PDB file of C-alpha atoms in Angstrom:
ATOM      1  CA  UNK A   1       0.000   0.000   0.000  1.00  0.00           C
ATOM      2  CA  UNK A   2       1.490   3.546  -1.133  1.00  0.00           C
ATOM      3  CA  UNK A   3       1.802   6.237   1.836  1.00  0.00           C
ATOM      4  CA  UNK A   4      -1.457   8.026   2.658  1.00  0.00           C
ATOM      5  CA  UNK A   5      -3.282   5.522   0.843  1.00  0.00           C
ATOM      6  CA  UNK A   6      -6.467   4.610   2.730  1.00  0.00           C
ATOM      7  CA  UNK A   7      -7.655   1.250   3.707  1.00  0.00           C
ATOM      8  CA  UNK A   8     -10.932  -0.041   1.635  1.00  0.00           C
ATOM      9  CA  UNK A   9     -12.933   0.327   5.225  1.00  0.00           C
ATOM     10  CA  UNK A  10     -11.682   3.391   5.936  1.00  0.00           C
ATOM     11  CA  UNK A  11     -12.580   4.925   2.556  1.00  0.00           C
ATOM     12  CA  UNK A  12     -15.847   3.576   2.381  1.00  0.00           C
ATOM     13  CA  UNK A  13     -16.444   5.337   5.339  1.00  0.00           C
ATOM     14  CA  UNK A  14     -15.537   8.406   4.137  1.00  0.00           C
ATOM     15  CA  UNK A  15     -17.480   7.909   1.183  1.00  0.00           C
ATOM     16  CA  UNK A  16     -20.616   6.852   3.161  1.00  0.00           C
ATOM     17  CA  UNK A  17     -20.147  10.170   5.251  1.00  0.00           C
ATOM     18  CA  UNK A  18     -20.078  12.551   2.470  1.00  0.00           C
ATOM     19  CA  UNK A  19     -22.732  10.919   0.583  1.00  0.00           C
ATOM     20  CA  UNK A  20     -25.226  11.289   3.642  1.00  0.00           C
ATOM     21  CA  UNK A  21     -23.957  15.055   4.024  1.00  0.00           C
ATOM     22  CA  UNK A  22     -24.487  15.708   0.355  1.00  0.00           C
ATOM     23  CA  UNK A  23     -28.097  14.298   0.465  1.00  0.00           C
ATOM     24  CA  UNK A  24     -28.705  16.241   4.010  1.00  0.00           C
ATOM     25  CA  UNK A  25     -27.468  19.279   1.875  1.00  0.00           C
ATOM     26  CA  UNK A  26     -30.163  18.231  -0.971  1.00  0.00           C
ATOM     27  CA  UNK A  27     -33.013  17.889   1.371  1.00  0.00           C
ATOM     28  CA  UNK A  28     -31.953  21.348   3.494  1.00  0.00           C
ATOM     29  CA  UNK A  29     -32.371  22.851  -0.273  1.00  0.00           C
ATOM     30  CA  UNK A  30     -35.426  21.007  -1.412  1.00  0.00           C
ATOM     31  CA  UNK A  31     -37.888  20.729   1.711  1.00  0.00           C
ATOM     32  CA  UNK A  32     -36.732  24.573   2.554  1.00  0.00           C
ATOM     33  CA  UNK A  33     -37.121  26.006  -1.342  1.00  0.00           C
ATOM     34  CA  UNK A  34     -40.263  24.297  -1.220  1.00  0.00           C
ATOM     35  CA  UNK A  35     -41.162  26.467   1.861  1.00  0.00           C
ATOM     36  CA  UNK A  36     -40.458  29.855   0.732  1.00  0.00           C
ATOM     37  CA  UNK A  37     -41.440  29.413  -2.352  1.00  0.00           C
ATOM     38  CA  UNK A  38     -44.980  28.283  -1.712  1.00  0.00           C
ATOM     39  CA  UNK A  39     -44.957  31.256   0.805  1.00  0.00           C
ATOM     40  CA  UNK A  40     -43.931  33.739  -1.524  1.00  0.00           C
ATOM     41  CA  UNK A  41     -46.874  32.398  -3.727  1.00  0.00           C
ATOM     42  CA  UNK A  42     -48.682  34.253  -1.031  1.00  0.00           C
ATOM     43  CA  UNK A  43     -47.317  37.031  -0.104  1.00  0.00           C
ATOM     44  CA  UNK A  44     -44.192  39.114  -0.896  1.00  0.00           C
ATOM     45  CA  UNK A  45     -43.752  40.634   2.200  1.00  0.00           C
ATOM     46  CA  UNK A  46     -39.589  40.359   3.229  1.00  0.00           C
ATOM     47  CA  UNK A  47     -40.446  39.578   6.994  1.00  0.00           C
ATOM     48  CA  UNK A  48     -42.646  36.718   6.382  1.00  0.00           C
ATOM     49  CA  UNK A  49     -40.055  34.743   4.083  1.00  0.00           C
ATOM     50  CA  UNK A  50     -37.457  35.324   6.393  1.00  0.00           C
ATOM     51  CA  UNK A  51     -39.570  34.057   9.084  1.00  0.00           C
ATOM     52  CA  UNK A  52     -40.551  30.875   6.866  1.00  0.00           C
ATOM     53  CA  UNK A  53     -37.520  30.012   5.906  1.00  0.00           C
ATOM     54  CA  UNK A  54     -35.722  30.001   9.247  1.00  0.00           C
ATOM     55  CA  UNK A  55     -38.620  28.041  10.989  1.00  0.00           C
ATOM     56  CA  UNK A  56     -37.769  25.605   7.948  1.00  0.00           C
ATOM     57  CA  UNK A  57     -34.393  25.407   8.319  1.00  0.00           C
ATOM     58  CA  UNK A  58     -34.282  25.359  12.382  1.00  0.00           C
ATOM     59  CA  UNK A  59     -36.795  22.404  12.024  1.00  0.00           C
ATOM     60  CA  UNK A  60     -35.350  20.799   9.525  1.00  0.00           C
ATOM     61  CA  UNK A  61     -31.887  20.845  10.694  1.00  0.00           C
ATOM     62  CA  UNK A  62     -32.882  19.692  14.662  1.00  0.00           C
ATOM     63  CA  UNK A  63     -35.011  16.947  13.039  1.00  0.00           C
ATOM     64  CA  UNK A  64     -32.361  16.029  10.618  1.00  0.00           C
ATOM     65  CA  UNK A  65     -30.054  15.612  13.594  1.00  0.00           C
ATOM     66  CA  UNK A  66     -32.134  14.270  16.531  1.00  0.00           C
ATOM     67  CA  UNK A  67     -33.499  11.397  13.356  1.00  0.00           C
ATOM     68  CA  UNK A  68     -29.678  11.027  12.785  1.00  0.00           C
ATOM     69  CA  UNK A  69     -28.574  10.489  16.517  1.00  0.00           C
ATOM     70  CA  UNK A  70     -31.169   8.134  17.092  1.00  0.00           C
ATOM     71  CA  UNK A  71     -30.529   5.937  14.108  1.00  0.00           C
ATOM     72  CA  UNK A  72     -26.916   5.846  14.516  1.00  0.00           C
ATOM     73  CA  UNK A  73     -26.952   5.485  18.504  1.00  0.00           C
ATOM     74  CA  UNK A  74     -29.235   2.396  17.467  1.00  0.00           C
ATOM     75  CA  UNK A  75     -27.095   1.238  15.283  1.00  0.00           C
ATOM     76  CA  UNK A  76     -24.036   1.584  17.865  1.00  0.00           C
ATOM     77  CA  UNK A  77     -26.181  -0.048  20.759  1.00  0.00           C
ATOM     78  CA  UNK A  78     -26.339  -3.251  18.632  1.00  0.00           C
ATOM     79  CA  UNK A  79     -22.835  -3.296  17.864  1.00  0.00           C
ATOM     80  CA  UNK A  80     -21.993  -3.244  21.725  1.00  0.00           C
ATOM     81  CA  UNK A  81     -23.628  -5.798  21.949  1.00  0.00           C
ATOM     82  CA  UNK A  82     -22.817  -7.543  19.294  1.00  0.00           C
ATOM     83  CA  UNK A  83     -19.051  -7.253  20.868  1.00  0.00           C
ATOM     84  CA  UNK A  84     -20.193  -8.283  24.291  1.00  0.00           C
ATOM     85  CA  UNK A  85     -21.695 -11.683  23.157  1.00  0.00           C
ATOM     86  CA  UNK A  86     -18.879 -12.494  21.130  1.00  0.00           C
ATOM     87  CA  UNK A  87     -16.652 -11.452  24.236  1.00  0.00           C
ATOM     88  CA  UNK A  88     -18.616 -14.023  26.596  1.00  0.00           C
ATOM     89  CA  UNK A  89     -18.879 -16.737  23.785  1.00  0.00           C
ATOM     90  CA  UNK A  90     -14.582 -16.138  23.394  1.00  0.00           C
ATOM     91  CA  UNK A  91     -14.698 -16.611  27.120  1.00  0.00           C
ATOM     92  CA  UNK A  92     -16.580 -19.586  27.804  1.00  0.00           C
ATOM     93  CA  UNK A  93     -16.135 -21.257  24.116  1.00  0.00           C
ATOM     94  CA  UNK A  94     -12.220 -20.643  23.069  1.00  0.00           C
ATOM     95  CA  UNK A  95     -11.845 -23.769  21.028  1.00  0.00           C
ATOM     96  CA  UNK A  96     -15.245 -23.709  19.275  1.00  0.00           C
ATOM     97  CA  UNK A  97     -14.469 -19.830  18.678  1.00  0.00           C
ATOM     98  CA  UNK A  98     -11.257 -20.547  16.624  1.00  0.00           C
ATOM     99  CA  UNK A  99     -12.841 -23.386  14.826  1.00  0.00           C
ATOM    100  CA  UNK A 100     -15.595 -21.314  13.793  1.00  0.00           C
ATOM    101  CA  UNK A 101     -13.128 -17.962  12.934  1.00  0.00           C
ATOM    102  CA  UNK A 102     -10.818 -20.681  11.097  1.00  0.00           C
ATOM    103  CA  UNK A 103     -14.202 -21.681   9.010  1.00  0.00           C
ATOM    104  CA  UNK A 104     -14.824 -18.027   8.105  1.00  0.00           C
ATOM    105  CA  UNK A 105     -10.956 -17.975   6.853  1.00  0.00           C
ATOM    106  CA  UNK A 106     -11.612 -20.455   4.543  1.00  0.00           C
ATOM    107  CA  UNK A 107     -14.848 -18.961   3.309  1.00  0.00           C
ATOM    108  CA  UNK A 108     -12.639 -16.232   2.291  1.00  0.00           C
ATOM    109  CA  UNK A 109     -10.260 -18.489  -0.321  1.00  0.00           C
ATOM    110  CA  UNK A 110      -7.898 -19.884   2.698  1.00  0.00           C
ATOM    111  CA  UNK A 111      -7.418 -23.456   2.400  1.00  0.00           C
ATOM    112  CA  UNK A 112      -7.550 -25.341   6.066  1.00  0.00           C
ATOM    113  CA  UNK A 113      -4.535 -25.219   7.337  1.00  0.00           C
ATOM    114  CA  UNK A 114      -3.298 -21.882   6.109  1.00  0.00           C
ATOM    115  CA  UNK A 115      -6.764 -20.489   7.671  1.00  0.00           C
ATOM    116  CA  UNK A 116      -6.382 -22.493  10.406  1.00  0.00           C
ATOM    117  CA  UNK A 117      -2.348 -21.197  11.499  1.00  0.00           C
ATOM    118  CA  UNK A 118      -4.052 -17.446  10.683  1.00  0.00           C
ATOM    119  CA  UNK A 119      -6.941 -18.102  12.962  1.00  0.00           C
ATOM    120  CA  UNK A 120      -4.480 -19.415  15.738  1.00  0.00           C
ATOM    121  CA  UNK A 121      -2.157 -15.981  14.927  1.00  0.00           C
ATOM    122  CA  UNK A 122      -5.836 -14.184  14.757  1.00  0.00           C
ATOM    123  CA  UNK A 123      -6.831 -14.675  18.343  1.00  0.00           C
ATOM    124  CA  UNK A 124      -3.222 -14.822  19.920  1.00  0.00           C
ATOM    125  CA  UNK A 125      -2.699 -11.314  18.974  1.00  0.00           C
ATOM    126  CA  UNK A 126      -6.374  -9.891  19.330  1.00  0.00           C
ATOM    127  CA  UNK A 127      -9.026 -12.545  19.571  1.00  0.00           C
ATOM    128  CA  UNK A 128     -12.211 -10.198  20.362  1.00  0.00           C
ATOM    129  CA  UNK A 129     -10.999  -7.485  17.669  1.00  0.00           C
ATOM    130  CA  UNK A 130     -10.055 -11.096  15.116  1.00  0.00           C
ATOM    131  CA  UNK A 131     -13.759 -12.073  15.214  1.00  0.00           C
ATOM    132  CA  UNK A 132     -15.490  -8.238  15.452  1.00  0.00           C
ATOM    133  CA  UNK A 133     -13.284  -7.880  12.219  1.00  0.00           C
ATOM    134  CA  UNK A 134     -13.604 -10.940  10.477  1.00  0.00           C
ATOM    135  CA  UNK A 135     -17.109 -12.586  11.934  1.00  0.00           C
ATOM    136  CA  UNK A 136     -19.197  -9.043  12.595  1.00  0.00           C
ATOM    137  CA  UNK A 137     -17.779  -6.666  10.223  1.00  0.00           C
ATOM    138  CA  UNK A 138     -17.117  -4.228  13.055  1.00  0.00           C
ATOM    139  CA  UNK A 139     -13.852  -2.226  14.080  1.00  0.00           C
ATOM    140  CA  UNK A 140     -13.906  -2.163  17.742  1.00  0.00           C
ATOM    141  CA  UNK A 141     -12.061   0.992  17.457  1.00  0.00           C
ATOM    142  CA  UNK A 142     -14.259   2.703  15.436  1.00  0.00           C
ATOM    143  CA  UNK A 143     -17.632   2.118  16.270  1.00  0.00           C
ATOM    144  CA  UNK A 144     -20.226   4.590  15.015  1.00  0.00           C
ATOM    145  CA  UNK A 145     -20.524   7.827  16.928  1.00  0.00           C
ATOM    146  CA  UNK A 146     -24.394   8.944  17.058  1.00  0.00           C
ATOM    147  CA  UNK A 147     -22.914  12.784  18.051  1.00  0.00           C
ATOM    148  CA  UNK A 148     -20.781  12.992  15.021  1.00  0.00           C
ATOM    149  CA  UNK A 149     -23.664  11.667  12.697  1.00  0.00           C
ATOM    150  CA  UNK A 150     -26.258  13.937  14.235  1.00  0.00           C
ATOM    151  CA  UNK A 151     -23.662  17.167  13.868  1.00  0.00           C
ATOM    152  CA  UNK A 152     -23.094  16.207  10.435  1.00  0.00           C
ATOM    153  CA  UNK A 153     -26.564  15.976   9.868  1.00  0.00           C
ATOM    154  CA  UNK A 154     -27.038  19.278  11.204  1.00  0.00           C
ATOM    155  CA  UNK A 155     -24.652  20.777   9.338  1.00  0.00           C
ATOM    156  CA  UNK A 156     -25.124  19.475   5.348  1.00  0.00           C
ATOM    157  CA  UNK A 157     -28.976  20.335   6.214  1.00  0.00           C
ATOM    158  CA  UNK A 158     -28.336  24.017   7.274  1.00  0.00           C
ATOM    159  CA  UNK A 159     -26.201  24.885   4.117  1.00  0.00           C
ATOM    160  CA  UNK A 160     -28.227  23.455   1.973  1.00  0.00           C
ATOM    161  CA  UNK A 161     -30.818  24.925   3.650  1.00  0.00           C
ATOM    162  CA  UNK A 162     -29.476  28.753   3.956  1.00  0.00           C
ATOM    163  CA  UNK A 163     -29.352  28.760  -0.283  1.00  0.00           C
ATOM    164  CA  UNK A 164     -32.834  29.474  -0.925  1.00  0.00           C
ATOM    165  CA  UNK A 165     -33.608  31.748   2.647  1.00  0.00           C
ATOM    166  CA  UNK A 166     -30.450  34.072   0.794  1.00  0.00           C
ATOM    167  CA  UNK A 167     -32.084  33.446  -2.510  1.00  0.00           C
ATOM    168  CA  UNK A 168     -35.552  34.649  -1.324  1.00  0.00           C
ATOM    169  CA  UNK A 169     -35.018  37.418   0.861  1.00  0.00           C
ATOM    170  CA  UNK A 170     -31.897  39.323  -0.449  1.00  0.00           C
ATOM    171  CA  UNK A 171     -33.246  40.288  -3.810  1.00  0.00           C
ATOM    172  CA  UNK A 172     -35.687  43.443  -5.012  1.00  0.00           C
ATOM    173  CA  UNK A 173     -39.315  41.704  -4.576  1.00  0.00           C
ATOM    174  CA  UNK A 174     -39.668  41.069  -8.466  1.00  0.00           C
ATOM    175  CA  UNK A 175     -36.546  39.226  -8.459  1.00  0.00           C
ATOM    176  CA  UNK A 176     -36.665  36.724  -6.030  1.00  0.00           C
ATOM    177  CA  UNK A 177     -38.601  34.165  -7.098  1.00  0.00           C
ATOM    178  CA  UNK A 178     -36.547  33.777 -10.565  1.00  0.00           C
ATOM    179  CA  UNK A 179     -33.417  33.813  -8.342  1.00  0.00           C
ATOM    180  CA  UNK A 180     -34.651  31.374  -5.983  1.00  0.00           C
ATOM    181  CA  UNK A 181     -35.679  29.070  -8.655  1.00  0.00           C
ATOM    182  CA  UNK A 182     -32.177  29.287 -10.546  1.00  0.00           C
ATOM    183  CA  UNK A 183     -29.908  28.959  -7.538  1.00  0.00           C
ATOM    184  CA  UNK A 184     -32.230  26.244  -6.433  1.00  0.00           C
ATOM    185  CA  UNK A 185     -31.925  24.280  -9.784  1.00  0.00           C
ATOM    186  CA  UNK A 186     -28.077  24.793 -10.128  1.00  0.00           C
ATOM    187  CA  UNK A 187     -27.779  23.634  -6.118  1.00  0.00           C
ATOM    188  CA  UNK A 188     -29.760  20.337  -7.438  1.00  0.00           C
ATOM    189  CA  UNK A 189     -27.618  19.800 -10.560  1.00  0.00           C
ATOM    190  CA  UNK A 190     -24.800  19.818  -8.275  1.00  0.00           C
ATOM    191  CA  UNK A 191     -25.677  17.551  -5.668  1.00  0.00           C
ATOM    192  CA  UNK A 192     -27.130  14.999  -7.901  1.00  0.00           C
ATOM    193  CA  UNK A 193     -24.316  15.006  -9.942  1.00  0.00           C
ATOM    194  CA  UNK A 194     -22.365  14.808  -6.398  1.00  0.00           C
ATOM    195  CA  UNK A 195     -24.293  12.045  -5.016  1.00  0.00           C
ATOM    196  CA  UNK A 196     -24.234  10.033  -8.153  1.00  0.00           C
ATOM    197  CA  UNK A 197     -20.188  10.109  -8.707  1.00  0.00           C
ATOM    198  CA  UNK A 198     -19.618   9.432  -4.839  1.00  0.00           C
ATOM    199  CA  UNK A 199     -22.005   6.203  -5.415  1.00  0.00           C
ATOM    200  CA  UNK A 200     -20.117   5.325  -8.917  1.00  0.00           C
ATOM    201  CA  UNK A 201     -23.314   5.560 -10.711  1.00  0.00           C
ATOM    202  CA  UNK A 202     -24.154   7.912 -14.439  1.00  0.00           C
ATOM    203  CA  UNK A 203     -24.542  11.443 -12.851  1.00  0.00           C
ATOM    204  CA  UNK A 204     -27.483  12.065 -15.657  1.00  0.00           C
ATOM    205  CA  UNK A 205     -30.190  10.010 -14.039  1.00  0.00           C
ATOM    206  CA  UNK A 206     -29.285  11.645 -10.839  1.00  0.00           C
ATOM    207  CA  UNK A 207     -29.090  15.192 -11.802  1.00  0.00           C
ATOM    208  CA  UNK A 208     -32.513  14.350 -13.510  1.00  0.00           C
ATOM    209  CA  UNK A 209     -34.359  13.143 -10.673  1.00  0.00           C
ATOM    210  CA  UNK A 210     -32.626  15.313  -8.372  1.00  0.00           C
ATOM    211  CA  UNK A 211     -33.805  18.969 -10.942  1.00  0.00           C
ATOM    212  CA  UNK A 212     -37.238  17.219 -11.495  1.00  0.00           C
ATOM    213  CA  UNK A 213     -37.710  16.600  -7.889  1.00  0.00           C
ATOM    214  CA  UNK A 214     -36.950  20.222  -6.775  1.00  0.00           C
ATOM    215  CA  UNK A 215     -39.118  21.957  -9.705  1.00  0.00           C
ATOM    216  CA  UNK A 216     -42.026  19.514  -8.947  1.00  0.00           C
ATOM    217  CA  UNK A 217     -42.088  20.446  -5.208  1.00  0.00           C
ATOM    218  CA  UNK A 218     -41.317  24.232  -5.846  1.00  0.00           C
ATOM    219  CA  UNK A 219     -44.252  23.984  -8.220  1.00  0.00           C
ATOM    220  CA  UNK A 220     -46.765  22.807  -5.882  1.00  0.00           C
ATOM    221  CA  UNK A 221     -45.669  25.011  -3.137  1.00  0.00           C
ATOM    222  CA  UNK A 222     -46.099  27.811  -5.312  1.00  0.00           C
ATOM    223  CA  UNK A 223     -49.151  27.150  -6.294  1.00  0.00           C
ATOM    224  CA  UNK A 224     -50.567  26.398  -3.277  1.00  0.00           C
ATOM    225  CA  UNK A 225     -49.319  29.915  -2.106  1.00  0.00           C
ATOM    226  CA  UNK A 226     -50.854  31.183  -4.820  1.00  0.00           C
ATOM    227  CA  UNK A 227     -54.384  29.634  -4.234  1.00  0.00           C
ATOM    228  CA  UNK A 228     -54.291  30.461  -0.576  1.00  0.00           C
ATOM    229  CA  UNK A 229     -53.355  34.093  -1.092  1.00  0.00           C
ATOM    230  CA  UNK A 230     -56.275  34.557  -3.439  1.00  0.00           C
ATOM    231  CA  UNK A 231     -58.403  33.022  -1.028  1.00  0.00           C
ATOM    232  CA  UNK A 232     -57.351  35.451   1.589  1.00  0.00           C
ATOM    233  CA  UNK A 233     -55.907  33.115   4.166  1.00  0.00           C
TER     234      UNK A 233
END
């Protein structure tokens, strides 16, 4: 491995994190363009889309982050556990242990006795961390941290939120729903495009969905707005 090269796990992890802060970035732009949009299709009044649009993204973002903390503190729970079972079961089951890491070995390619001498090297060195690795697919050192995820979420939503509050409210009146609507767009080419090369997938199809996605909900916001300003309410 060259210097400063990263380990498959270790990237992957990176790549899962900015993935989920470029989609928390998408939906701070979407869910909050979709706000002051529909709002301006009632009123033009500065105050009010300000107001909107940081109720949005203050909402948004503490949902985003209390969703994500919960998930991932789930998701950490389980692998504590996971870790403490296998602890007990090293504890009170060495032999059938290595048998059953030496059994994994050879599901990897090994043949039995070079899977076997690996699996006896394995647990001499680290047996807990040999079978988290190997067996469960979790590094005890780097278990999933529920504040980290939530911040994160927190974060990509607020940015992609603050777009479309700038968009809408720092404009003259007649221009801020074409500027809204632009930077909006543009926002959504780039994250899909983003998203889509981070996941190794055709960034067309993404940028598509992603464009489509943000004028269909700007366009029913907007016209809701529109229909409840004319109605007076």
């Amino acid at each position: 491995m060259h210097a400063g090269e990263a380990h498959a796990g270790a990237l992957g992890e990176r790549l899962n994190w900015l993935r989920a802060a470029v989609l928390g970035a998408n939906d701070g732009i979407v869910s909050t363009a979709g706000l002051v949009v529909g709002v301006a299709g009632a009123t033009d009044h500065r105050s009010a889309l300000l107001t909107a649009g940081l109720a949005g993204l203050l909402a948004g973002s503490m949902s985003m982050a209390a969703g994500e903390y919960v998930s991932v503190s789930t998701q950490r729970d389980s692998e504590m556990a996971a870790l403490a079972l296998e602890r007990r079961e090293l504890r009170e089951q060495p032999e059938a242990e290595l048998e059953e890491l030496t059994g994994l070995l050879q599901e990897r390619g090994m043949s039995h006795e070079v899977a076997r001498e690996a699996a006896e090297q394995l647990t001499a060195r680290d047996a807990l961390r040999a079978h988290a690795r190997v067996e469960l697919g979790i590094d005890p050192d780097e278990l999933t941290n529920p504040w980290h995820a939530a911040w994160a979420s927190f974060l990509a939503f607020t940015v992609g939120a603050l777009l479309p509050l700038l968009a809408i409210v720092l404009p003259p009146a007649h221009w801020r729903l074409p500027v809204t609507v632009v930077c909006v767009l543009a926002a959504l080419v780039l994250t899909g495009w983003t998203s889509a090369r981070l996941g190794g997938a055709r960034p067309g199809p993404a940028v598509l969905r992603n464009v489509a996605g943000g004028a269909l909900a700007m366009g029913v916001t907007y016209a809701a707005g529109t229909l409840l300003g004319a109605a007076g309410v």
